[in-house]
Short mmCIF file of C-alpha atoms and ligand atoms in Angstrom, two decimals:
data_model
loop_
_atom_site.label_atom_id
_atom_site.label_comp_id
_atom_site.label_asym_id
_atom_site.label_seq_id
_atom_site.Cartn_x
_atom_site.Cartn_y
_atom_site.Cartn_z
CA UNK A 1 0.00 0.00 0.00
CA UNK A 2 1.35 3.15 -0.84
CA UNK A 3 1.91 5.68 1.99
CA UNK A 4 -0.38 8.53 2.78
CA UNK A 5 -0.62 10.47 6.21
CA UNK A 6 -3.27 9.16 8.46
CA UNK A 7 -5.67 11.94 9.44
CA UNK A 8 -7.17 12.56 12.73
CA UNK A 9 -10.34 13.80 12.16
CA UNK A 10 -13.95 11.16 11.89
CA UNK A 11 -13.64 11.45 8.49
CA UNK A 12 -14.62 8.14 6.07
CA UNK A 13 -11.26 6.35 5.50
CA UNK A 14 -10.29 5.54 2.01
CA UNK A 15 -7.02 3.11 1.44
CA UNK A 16 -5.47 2.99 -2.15
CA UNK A 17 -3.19 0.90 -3.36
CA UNK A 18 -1.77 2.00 -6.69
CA UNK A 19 -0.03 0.08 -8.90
CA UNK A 20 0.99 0.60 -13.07
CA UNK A 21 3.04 2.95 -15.00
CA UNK A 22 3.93 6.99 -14.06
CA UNK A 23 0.67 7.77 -16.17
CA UNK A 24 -1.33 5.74 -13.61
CA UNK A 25 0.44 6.85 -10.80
CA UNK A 26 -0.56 10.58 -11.87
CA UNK A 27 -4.32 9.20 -12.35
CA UNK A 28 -3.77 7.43 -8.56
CA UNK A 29 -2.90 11.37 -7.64
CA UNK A 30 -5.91 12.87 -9.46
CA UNK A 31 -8.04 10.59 -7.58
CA UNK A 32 -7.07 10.90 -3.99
CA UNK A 33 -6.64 14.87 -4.79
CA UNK A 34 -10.40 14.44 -5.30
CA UNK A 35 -11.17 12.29 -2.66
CA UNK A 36 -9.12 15.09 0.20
CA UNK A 37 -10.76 17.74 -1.50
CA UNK A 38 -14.44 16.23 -0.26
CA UNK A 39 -13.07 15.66 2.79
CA UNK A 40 -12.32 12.16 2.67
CA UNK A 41 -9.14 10.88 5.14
CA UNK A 42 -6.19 8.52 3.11
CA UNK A 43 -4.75 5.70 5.12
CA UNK A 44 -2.08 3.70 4.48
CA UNK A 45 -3.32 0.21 5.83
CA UNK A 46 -6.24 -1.88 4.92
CA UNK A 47 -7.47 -1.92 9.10
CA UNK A 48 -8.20 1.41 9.05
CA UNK A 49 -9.69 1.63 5.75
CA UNK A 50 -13.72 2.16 5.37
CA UNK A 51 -12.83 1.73 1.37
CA UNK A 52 -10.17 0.48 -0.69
CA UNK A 53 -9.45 1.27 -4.37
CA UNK A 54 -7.31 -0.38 -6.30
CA UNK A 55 -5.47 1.65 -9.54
CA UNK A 56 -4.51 -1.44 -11.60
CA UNK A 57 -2.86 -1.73 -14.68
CA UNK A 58 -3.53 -4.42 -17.52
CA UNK A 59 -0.68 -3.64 -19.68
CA UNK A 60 1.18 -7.49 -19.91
CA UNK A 61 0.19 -10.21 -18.31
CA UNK A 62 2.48 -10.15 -15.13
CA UNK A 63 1.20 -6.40 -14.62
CA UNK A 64 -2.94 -8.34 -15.16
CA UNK A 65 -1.88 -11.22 -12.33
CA UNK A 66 0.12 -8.37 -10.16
CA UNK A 67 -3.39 -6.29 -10.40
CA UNK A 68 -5.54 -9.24 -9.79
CA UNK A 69 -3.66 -10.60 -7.42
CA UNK A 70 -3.83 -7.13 -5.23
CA UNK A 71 -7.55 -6.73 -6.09
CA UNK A 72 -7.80 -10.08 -4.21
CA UNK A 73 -5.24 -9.24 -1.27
CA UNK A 74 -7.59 -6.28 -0.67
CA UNK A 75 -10.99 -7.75 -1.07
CA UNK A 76 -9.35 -10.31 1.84
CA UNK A 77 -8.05 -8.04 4.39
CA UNK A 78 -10.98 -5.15 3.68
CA UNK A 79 -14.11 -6.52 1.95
CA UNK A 80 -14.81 -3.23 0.96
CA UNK A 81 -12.90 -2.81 -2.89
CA UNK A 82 -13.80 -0.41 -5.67
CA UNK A 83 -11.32 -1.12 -9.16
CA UNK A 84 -9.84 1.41 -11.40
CA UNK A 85 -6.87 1.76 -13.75
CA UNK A 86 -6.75 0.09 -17.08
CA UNK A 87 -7.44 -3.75 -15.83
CA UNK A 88 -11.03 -2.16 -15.64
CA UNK A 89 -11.44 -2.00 -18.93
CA UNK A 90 -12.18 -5.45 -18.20
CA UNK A 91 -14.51 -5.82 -15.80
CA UNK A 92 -16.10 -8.94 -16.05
CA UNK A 93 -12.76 -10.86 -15.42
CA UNK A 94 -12.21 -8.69 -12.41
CA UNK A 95 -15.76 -9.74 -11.50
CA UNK A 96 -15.00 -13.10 -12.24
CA UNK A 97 -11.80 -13.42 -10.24
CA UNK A 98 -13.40 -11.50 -7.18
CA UNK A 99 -17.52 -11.34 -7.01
CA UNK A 100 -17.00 -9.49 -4.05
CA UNK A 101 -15.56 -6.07 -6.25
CA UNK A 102 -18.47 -3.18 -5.26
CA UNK A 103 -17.46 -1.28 -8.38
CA UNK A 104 -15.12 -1.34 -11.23
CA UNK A 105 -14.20 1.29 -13.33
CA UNK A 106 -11.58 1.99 -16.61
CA UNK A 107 -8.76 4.29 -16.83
CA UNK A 108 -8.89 7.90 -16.29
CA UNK A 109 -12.96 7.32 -15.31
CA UNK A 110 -12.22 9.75 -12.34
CA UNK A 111 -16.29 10.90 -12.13
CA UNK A 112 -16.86 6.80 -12.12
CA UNK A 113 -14.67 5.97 -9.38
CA UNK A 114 -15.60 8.88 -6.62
CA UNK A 115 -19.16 8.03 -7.95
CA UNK A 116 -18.53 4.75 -6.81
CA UNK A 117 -17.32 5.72 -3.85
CA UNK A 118 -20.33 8.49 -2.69
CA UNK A 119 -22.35 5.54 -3.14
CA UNK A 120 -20.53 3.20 -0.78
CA UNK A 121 -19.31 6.08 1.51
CA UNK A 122 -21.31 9.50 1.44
CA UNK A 123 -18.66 12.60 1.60
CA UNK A 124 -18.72 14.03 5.08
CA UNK A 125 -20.45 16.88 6.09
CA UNK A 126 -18.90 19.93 4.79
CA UNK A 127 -20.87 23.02 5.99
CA UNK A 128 -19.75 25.23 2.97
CA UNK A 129 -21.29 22.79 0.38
CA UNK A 130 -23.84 21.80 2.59
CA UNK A 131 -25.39 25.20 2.48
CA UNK A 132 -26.36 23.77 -1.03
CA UNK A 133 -28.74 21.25 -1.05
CA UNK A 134 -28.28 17.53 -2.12
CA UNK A 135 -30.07 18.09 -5.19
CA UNK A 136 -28.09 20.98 -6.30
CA UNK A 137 -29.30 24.30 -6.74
CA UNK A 138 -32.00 24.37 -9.51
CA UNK A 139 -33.75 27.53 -11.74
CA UNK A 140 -36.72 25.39 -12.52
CA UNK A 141 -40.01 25.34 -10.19
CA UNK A 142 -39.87 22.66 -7.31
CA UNK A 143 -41.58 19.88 -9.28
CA UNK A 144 -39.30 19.77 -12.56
CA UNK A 145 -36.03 19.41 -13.36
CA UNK A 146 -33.61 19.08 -16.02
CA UNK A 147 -31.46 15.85 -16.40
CA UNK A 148 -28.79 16.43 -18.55
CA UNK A 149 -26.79 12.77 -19.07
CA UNK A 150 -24.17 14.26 -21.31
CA UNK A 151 -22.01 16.76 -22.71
CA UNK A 152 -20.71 17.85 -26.54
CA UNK A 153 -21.90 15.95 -29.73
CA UNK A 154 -20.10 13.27 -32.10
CA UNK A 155 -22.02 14.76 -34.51
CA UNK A 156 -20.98 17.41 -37.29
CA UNK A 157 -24.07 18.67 -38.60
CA UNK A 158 -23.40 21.31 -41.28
CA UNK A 159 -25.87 24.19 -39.63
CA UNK A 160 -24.32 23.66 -35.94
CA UNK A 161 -20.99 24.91 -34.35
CA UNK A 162 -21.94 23.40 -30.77
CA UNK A 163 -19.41 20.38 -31.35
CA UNK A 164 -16.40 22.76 -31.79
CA UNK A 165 -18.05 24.78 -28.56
CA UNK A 166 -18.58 21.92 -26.46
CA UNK A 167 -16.37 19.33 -28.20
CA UNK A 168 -17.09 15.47 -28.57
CA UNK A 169 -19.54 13.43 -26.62
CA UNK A 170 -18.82 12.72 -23.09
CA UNK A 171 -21.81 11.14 -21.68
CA UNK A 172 -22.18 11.36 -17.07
CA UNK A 173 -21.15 7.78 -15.72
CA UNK A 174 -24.43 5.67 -14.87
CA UNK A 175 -24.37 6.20 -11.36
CA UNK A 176 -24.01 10.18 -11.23
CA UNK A 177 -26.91 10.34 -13.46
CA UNK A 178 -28.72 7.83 -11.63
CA UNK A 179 -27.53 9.68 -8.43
CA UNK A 180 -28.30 12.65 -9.19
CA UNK A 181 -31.75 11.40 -10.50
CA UNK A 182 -32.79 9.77 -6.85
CA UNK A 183 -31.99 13.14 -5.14
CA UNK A 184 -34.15 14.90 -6.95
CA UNK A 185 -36.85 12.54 -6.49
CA UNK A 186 -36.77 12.66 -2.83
CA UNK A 187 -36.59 16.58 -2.95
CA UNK A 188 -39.99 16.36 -4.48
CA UNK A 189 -39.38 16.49 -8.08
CA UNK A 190 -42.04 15.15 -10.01
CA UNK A 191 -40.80 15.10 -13.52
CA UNK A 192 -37.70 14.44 -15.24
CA UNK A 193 -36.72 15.69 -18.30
CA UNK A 194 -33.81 14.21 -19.60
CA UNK A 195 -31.51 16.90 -21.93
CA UNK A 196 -28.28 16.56 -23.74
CA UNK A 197 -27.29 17.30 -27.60
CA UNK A 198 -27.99 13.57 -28.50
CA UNK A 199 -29.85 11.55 -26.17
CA UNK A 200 -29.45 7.92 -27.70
CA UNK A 201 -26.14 8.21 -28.39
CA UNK A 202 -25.83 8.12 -24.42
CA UNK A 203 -23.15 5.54 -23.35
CA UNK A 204 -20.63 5.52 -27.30
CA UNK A 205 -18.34 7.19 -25.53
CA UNK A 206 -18.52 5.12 -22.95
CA UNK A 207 -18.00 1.82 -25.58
CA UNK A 208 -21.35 0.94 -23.14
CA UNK A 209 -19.12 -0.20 -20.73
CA UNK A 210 -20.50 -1.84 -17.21
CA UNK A 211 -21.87 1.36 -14.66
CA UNK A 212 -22.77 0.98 -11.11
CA UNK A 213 -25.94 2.16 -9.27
CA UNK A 214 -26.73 0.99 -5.68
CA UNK A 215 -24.59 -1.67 -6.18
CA UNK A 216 -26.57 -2.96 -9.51
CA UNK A 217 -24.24 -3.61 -12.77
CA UNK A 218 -25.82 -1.79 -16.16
CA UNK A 219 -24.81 -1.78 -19.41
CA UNK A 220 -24.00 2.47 -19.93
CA UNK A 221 -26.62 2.86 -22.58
CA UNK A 222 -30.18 4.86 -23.27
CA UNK A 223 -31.99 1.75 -22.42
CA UNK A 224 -30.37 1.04 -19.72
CA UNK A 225 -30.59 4.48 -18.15
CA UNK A 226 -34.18 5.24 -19.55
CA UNK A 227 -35.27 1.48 -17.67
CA UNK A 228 -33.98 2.52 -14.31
CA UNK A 229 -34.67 6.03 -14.56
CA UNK A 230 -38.56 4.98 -14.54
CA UNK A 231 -38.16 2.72 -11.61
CA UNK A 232 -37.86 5.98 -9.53
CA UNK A 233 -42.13 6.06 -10.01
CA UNK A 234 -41.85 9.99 -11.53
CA UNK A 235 -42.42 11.43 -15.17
CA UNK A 236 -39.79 10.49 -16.79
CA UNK A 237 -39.48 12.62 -20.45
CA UNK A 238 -37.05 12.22 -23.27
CA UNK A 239 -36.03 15.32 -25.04
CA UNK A 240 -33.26 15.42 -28.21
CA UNK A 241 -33.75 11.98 -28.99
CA UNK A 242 -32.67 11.22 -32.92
CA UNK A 243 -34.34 8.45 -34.26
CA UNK A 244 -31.73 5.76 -34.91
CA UNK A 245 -32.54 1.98 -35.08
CA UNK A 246 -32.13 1.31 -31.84
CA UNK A 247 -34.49 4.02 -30.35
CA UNK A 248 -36.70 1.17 -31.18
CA UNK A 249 -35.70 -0.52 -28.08
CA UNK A 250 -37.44 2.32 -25.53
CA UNK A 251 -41.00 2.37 -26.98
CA UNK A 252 -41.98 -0.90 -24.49
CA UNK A 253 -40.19 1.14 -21.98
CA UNK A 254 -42.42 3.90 -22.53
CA UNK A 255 -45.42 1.29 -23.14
CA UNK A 256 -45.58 -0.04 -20.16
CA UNK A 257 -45.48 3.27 -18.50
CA UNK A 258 -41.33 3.23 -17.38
CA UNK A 259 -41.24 6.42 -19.37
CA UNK A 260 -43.98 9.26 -20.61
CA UNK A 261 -45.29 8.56 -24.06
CA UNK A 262 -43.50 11.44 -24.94
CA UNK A 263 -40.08 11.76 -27.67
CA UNK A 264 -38.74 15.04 -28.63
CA UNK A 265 -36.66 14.44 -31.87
CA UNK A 266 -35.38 17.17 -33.94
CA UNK A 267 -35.80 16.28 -37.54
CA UNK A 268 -34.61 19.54 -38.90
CA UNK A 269 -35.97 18.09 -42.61
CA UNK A 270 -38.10 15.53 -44.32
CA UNK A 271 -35.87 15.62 -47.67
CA UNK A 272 -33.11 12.87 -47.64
CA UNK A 273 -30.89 15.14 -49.82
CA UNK A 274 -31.07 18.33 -47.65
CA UNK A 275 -30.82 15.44 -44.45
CA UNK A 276 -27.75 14.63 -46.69
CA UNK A 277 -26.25 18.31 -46.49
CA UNK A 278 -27.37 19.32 -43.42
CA UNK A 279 -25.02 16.24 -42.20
CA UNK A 280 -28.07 14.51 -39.72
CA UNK A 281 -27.62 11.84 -37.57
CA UNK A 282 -30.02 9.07 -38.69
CA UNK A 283 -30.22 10.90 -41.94
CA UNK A 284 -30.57 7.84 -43.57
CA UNK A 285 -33.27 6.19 -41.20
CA UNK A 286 -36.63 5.50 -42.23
CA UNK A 287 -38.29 7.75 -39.93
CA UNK A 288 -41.68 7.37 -41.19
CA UNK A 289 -41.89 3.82 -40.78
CA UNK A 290 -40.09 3.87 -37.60
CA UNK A 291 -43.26 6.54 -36.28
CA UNK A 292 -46.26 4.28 -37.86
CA UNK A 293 -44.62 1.41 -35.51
CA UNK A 294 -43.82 3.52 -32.70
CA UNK A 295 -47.75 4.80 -32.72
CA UNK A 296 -48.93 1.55 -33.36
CA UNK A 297 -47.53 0.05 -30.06
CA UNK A 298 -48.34 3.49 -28.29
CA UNK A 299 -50.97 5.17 -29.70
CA UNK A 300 -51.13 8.00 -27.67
CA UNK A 301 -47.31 8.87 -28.47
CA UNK A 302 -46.97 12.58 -28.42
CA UNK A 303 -43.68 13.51 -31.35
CA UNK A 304 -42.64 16.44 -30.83
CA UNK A 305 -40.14 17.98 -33.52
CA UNK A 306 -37.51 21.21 -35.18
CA UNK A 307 -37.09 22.07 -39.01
CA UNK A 308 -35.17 24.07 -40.73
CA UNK A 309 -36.27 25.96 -43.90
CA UNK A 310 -34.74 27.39 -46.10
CA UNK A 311 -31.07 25.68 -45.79
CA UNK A 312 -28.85 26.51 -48.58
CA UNK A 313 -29.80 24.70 -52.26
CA UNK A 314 -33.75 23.52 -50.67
CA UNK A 315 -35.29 23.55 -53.89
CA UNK A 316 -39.43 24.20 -54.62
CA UNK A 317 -39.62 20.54 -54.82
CA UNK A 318 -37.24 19.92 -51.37
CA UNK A 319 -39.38 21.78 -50.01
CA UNK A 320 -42.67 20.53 -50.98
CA UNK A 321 -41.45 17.19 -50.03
CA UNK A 322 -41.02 18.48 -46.32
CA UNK A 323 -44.75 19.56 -46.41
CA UNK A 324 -45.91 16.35 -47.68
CA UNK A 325 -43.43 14.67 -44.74
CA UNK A 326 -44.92 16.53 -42.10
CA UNK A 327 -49.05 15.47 -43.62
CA UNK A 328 -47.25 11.81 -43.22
CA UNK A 329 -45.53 12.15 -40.08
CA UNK A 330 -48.65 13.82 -38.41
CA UNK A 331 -46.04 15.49 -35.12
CA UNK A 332 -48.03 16.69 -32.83
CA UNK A 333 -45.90 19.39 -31.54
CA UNK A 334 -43.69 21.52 -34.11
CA UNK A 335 -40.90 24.28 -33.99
CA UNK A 336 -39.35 25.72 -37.24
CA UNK A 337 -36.95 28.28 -37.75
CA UNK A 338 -35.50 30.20 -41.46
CA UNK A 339 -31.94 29.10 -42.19
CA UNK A 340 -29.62 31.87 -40.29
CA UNK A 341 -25.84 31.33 -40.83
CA UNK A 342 -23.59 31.05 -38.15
CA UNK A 343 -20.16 31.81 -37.46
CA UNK A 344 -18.18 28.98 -38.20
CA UNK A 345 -20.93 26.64 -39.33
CA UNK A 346 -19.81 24.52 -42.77
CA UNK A 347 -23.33 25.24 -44.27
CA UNK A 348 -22.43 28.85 -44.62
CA UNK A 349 -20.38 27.80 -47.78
CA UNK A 350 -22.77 25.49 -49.48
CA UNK A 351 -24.10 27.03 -52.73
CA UNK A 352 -27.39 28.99 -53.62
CA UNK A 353 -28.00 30.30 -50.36
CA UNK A 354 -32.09 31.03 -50.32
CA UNK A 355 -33.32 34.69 -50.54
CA UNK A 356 -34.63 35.85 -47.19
CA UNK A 357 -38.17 36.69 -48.17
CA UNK A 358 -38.14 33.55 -50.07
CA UNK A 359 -36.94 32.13 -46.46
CA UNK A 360 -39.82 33.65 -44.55
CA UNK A 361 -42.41 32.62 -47.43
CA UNK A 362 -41.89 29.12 -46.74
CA UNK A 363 -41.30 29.21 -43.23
CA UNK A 364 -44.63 30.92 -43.18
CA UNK A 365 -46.46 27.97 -45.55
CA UNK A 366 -44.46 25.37 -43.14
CA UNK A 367 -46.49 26.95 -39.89
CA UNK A 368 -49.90 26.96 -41.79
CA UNK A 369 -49.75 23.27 -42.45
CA UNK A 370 -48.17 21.89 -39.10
CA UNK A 371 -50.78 24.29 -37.44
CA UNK A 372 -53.65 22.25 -39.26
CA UNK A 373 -51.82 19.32 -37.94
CA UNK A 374 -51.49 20.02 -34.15
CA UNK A 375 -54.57 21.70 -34.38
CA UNK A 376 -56.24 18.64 -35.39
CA UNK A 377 -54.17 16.58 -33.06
CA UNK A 378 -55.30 18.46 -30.05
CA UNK A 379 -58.87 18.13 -31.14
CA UNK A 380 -58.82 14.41 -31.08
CA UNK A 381 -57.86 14.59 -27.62
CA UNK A 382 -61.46 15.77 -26.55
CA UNK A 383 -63.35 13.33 -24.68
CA UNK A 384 -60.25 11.66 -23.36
CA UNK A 385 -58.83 11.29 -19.58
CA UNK A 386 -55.67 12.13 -19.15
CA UNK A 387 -53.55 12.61 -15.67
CA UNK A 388 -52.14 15.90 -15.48
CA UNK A 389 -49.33 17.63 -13.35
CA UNK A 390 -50.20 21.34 -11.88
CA UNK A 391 -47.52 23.81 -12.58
CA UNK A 392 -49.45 26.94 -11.17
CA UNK A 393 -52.61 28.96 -11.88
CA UNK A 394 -53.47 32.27 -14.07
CA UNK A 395 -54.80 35.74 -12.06
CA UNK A 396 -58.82 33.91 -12.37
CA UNK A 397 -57.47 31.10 -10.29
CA UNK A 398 -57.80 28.73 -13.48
CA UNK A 399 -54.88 25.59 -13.34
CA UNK A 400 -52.30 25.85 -15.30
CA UNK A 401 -50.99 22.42 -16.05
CA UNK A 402 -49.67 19.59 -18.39
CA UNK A 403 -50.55 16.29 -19.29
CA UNK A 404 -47.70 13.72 -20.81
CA UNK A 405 -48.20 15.32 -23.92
CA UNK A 406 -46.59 18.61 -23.13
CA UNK A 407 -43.38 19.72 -22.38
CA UNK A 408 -42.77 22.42 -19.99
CA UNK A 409 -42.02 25.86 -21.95
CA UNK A 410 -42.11 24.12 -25.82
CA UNK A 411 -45.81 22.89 -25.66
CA UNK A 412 -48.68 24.07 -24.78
CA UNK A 413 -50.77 23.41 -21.27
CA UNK A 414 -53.98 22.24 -20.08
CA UNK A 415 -56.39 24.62 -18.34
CA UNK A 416 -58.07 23.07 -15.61
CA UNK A 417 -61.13 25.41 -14.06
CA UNK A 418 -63.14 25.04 -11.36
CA UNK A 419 -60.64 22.87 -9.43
CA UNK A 420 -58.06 23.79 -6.71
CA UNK A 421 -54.55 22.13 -6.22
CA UNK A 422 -50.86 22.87 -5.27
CA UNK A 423 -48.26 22.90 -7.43
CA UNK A 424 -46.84 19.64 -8.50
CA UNK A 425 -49.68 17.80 -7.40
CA UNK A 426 -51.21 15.49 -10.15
CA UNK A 427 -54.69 15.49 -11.10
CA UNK A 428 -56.78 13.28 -13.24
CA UNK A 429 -59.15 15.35 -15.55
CA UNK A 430 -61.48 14.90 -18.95
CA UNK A 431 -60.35 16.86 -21.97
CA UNK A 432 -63.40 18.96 -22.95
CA UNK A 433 -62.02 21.40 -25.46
CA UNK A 434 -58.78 22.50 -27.44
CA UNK A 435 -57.50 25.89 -29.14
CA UNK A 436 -54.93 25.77 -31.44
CA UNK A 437 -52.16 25.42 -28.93
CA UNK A 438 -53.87 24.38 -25.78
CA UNK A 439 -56.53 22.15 -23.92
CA UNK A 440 -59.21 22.52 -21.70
CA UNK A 441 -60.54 20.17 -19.00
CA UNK A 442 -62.41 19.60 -16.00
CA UNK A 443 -61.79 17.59 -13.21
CA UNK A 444 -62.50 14.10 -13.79
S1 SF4 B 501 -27.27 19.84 -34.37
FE1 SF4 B 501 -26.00 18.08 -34.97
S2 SF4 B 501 -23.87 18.65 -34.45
FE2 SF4 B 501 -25.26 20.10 -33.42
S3 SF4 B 501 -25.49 19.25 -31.39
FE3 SF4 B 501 -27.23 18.50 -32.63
S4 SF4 B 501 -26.56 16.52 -33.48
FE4 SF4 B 501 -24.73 17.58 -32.68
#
């Protein structure tokens, strides 16, 4: 075990044994910087330990048996082992050799490991961050909150300069979401809505590898996250999710009522050439097929979707085609937006750039139709019962509130009258009129 100064204070007591090459000694030091920063103590024998983690290294196959060999030595003396370092790239023959591993993560994973470890070994009380709560400090009301699971894009689309902003993806290890997810439940949150540029890509950066939550393996991908996100018995919504093949995979999820029947996909087009230049992920998908069998498993799937018009080169006949994809795809919710260039986007050199007034013409026949659309979607909800959360009333005491349908601040809301309730509490109601954006209902 490598020596670190015992500490006097009632602090949790983290051991480390670190083993591997200069680069893994520097990760051993990132790590236990981390873990003194939240106040944990470092000791330098296994007795006094509350935790041990083990930095391995998988580089030959002495360094594997060394590793494996002090992964065991540990699990012996303390019981108590998380694994990290490059052997943890492979985890199931860690697992294999020694069941009794609480958590294994890869190389450099620093937000995996001292994820691991807040879930064995809370940090102590700290009363600077404690004057923040455990769910962090949020800008949305009490009942909502924002879930973001990752970070950049792998992505270039032609239109977008958030990749070179934010850089590649980087999706949250399993257990911080997951974490993070539970303590906002028990502050009271009612609904989640999950946010990041590309929600089912969650986990490629990750090459899916094995995450830890309350001591439960999962596989670090969309499904995975989405399944256990919906144990936590809360609204659970998807927003910016691109329809690729496997986004098949959540619709039982969201059948049998693990997840709102609710997917916010940006489309940006219904043209496959313009798809094509505008650089889309899934651009080559068959996205109306993929909705008929989506709806036909969950009828009452609310799509909600972006467009672009206008992009450079979108012919008369491009564009057409997007109005006759939108009569197909039948979204229920719709935001569109003219072309605008952006500073350092690729699309601003693409040929025959569309006149603005030629822009806001079609942008303006794009709203008329998709209005039609929702419009007529909305009406077809009369009749219906529908459970609805309360996010507040308007000055004549009428509820304002949503129904799975609607997303806070994109969609529209449900007015309930005659009814009183706090906010975030859920009510079940009948639909018994629409506008063009919004319903109306009674208490059922
Ligand atoms: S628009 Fe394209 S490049 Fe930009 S964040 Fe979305 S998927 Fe990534």
């Amino acid at each position: 075990m490598n020596k670190f100064d015992r500490l006097s204070t009632p602090q949790p007591q983290i051991g480390f044994v670190s083993l591997g090459c200069p680069k893994a000694l520097v990760d051993s030091e990132q790590i236990l910087s981390r873990l003194r920063a939240e106040g944990y103590g470092i000791v330098p024998d296994y007795d006094g330990a509350d935790l041990v983690i083990v930095n391995t290294c998988g580089f030959i196959d002495s360094a594997i048996a060394e590793s494996l060999d002090a992964i065991g030595e540990a699990v012996a003396e303390n019981g108590r082992v998380v694994v990290t370092g490059c052997l943890g790239k492979d985890a199931e023959r860690i697992q294999q050799a020694h069941p009794g591993v609480l958590a294994v993560t890869g190389p450099r994973a620093f937000a995996d490991v001292m994820a691991a470890v807040h879930e064995q070994l809370p940090p102590p009380h700290d009363p600077f961050a404690s004057l923040v709560p455990p769910q962090g400090i949020r800008l949305t009301p009490r009942h909502y909150a924002y879930l973001k699971i990752s970070e950049g894009c792998n992505h270039r689309c032609s239109f977008c300069i958030i990749p070179s902003l934010r850089g590649d993806l980087v999706s949250r290890p399993m257990g911080d979401v997951l974490g993070e997810a539970e303590r906002l439940a028990a502050a009271g949150v009612r609904e989640l809505l999950v946010i990041s540029q590309d929600t089912s890509a969650y986990g490629v950066d990750l090459r899916y590898r094995t995450g830890f939550f309350n001591g439960r393996p999962m596989r670090s991908d969309i499904e995975q996250l989405a399944a256990a996100l919906g144990e936590l018995g809360i609204w659970v919504r998807l927003h910016y999710v691109y329809p690729y093949p496997h986004v098949d995979r959540l619709i039982p999820l969201i059948a049998d009522g693990h997840l709102l029947p609710y997917l916010d996909m940006p489309l940006q087009h219904g043209h496959p050439r313009v798809l094509k230049a505008m650089r889309r992920p899934a651009a080559t998908e068959r996205v109306l097929e993929r909705i008929r069998g989506w709806r036909e498993r969950v009828p009452d799937l609310a799509l909600r979707s972006t467009f672009i018009v206008g992009f450079p080169g979108e012919t008369d006949a491009e564009f057409e085609a997007l109005l006759e994809f939108l009569e197909d795809a039948q979204l229920d919710r719709v935001g569109a937006f003219t072309y605008s260039a952006v500073d350092g986007a690729a699309a601003n050199a693409l040929a025959a750039p569309i006149p603005e007034a030629e822009k806001e013409a079609r942008l303006e026949a794009f709203m008329q139709v998709q209005a039609g659309i929702s419009a007529a979607r909305l009406q077809r909800r009369i009749g219906t019962r529908q459970t609805v959360l309360v996010d507040g009333s308007d000055e004549d005491g009428t509820l304002i509130a949503r129904s799975p349908a609607e997303a806070p601040e994109i969609d529209g809301v449900v007015y309930v009258e005659g009814a009183s309730a706090a906010l975030g509490d859920f009510l079940e109601v009948e639909i018994v009129d629409a506008s063009e954006h919004d319903l109306f209902a009674r208490v059922a």
